Amino acid sequence: MRGLGAAAICTGMLLGLGAAPAAAAPAPSPTNPVTNKDIKRAVKELPKIVKKSMRKTGVPGVAVAVVHNDRVIYSKGFGVRSTKTDKKVTTSTVFQVASVSKPVGAAVVAAAITKKEAKWSTPVSKLSPQFQLEDPWVTSHATVGDLYAHRSGLPGASGNDLEGFGFDRATILERLRYEPLSPFRDTYSYANFGLTAGGEAVAQAAGTSWEKLADKLLFKPLKMKQSTYSHADFVKEKNRAALHQPVKGKWVPYSKRNADAQAPAGGLSSSVSDMARWLRMELANGKYAGKRIANKGPLNQLRSMQIRTAPTSAAATPTKGYGFGMGVESDTTGRVRWNHSGAFTAGASTRIIMIPSLDLGIVILTNSWPVGVPEAIGEYFADYVEYGKPTQNWLKYFRTAFAPLTAKPDTIFGEKKPKNPAPAQDLAAYVGNYANDYVGQASVAVESGGLVMRVGPNGVTRLPLRHWDGDTFYYQAIEMPPGYYTGVRFSGDGSATSLEIEEVNSGLGVLPRVP
């Protein structure tokens, strides 16, 4: 099990990396337009909403900022950065924002388009000659926009498994060519490394790295001094939030998450103070403090629906879709919302919502794995703005919706452990090297009386194997707390002829034995 790939939970993908589904039943449209008084009332409710959400879930730290009419009208930190230190969250506390990296990164691309480095319609292969997908025609036609809209046909989990094994960005992008593709431009599939390929291509066209491009075109002009797409820069921050997971009933900093490999899709770290500057720029259609950061054209394209994400047979259901790195939907009042969620199961959960017709935006950053807190806070706030009261119990709704994502597994390869497991063969039967083009090499050896599998570049990721049943074993899932596991299955009588790694996607996890 991989921390939601980078994951990343994204707007428009119900449960399987999605957030902010529509209310169970449409709320009544407001009888009056939203006034400044309505927004002030909603802001006044925010501390109560946040504290209640924290109390009911135990989430250790939350930071929130609200912008309206190009001003920050609310900004506050709640709880602690780490349950080990109890140091307080402030508005300057830096959080890993996970997939909220995508809409921020899309603004970087819009700024690069403004500088005429590329267009959303530019084929990626023209910017990055090494770019290759399984289908040569798709390779030559897939644009920056296709990859940012998740409509390239790449499976959603593409590359997430390789990232967990320790491979770098260049290697993972090179191996996307082995992924089977769904119909091009007809399939929405939320792929972190597909989007990363688009961002990387734009940076390559600009003659720089993604990290430097973001700093030059967005962070410096907006004075976002605590924002970076570099994990090394994040860990230098003294006022940073630790990632938290539940271990033995308590929220603790158990795992860490370096998302450099998929930086454009999930590697951003920032504070609510910095994020509020970005929200102001978005709502001002590319301007900040009188300076043009990005032109309206590329910004409007990224915030326009490029593909539907929630097709439905219900005629009156509000429309939901995805732009270029941004969730786009209409709410039950008919107002358009731009939004995105992000999460690492290693311990982060985030949310942004903008209602452009109200010139209003909110950002919520938390330091826990996904239990629905930032999504619920955002929906409660929007309800108070538009309806004057909550339309439903959003925290309960999202906790139920996200529960399957963090549920402990009880099967390996879809089967529960039998009461009387078949014995393994002599461990020497499994020892050896296995490889395929996608995963590379996996080596299996006996250490201290048990099997150990090593994967990743130079075998950097060491995974002790425990017996499950017969020739099937399991290991502790990467970046997950105790009790989360995934399987390895050997095939062949006597000396194993192949192994299969359960968490490798798209059927690419079968590795034949090699000399």
Short mmCIF file of C-alpha atoms in Angstrom, two decimals, residues 1-3 160-167 254 408-413 417 438-439 441-445 450-456 460-469 471-490 499-505 508-511:
data_model
loop_
_atom_site.label_atom_id
_atom_site.label_comp_id
_atom_site.label_asym_id
_atom_site.label_seq_id
_atom_site.Cartn_x
_atom_site.Cartn_y
_atom_site.Cartn_z
CA MET A 1 0.00 0.00 0.00
CA ARG A 2 1.51 3.27 -1.11
CA GLY A 3 0.57 6.57 0.59
CA ASN A 160 3.75 5.51 -7.68
CA ASP A 161 5.08 2.02 -6.96
CA LEU A 162 8.51 2.84 -8.41
CA GLU A 163 8.66 5.99 -6.31
CA GLY A 164 8.08 3.91 -3.21
CA PHE A 165 10.99 1.67 -4.18
CA GLY A 166 13.29 4.69 -4.32
CA PHE A 167 13.59 5.48 -8.03
CA TYR A 254 5.73 7.67 12.32
CA LYS A 408 -6.00 -2.12 7.33
CA PRO A 409 -5.74 -4.87 4.72
CA ASP A 410 -6.76 -8.40 5.62
CA THR A 411 -5.89 -10.09 2.34
CA ILE A 412 -2.86 -10.80 0.19
CA PHE A 413 -3.53 -11.05 -3.55
CA LYS A 417 -4.84 -16.01 5.33
CA TYR A 438 9.43 -1.72 -15.40
CA VAL A 439 10.53 -2.65 -11.88
CA GLN A 441 15.84 -5.93 -10.50
CA ALA A 442 14.60 -7.44 -7.26
CA SER A 443 16.99 -9.63 -5.32
CA VAL A 444 15.91 -12.15 -2.70
CA ALA A 445 18.28 -13.47 -0.05
CA GLY A 450 14.31 -15.12 6.95
CA LEU A 451 13.79 -13.88 3.41
CA VAL A 452 14.63 -10.30 2.48
CA MET A 453 13.77 -8.67 -0.85
CA ARG A 454 15.72 -5.68 -2.11
CA VAL A 455 14.33 -3.43 -4.85
CA GLY A 456 15.02 0.00 -6.25
CA VAL A 460 18.23 0.61 -1.82
CA THR A 461 14.83 -0.51 -0.45
CA ARG A 462 15.10 -3.47 1.91
CA LEU A 463 11.87 -5.38 2.59
CA PRO A 464 11.89 -8.31 5.04
CA LEU A 465 9.39 -10.97 3.94
CA ARG A 466 7.14 -12.91 6.28
CA HIS A 467 5.30 -16.09 5.37
CA TRP A 468 1.61 -15.98 4.45
CA ASP A 469 0.68 -19.23 2.73
CA ASP A 471 4.84 -19.64 -1.79
CA THR A 472 3.22 -16.34 -0.79
CA PHE A 473 4.88 -13.87 1.58
CA TYR A 474 4.19 -10.31 2.71
CA TYR A 475 6.05 -7.22 3.86
CA GLN A 476 5.32 -4.05 5.81
CA ALA A 477 3.85 -1.51 3.37
CA ILE A 478 6.19 1.37 2.60
CA GLU A 479 5.51 4.59 4.55
CA MET A 480 2.61 2.99 6.43
CA PRO A 481 2.17 2.31 10.15
CA PRO A 482 2.36 -1.20 11.67
CA GLY A 483 -0.31 -3.61 10.49
CA TYR A 484 -0.33 -2.48 6.86
CA TYR A 485 1.18 -4.98 4.46
CA THR A 486 1.32 -6.14 0.87
CA GLY A 487 2.36 -9.38 -0.79
CA VAL A 488 5.02 -11.16 -2.83
CA ARG A 489 4.17 -14.43 -4.57
CA PHE A 490 6.70 -16.88 -6.02
CA LEU A 499 7.99 -13.55 -8.36
CA GLU A 500 5.06 -11.16 -8.37
CA ILE A 501 4.93 -7.97 -6.32
CA GLU A 502 1.35 -7.21 -5.37
CA GLU A 503 1.61 -3.42 -5.10
CA VAL A 504 3.07 -2.96 -8.59
CA ASN A 505 0.26 -1.77 -10.82
CA LEU A 508 3.78 -5.06 -14.35
CA GLY A 509 4.73 -6.71 -11.07
CA VAL A 510 5.68 -10.15 -12.47
CA LEU A 511 9.49 -10.50 -12.52
#
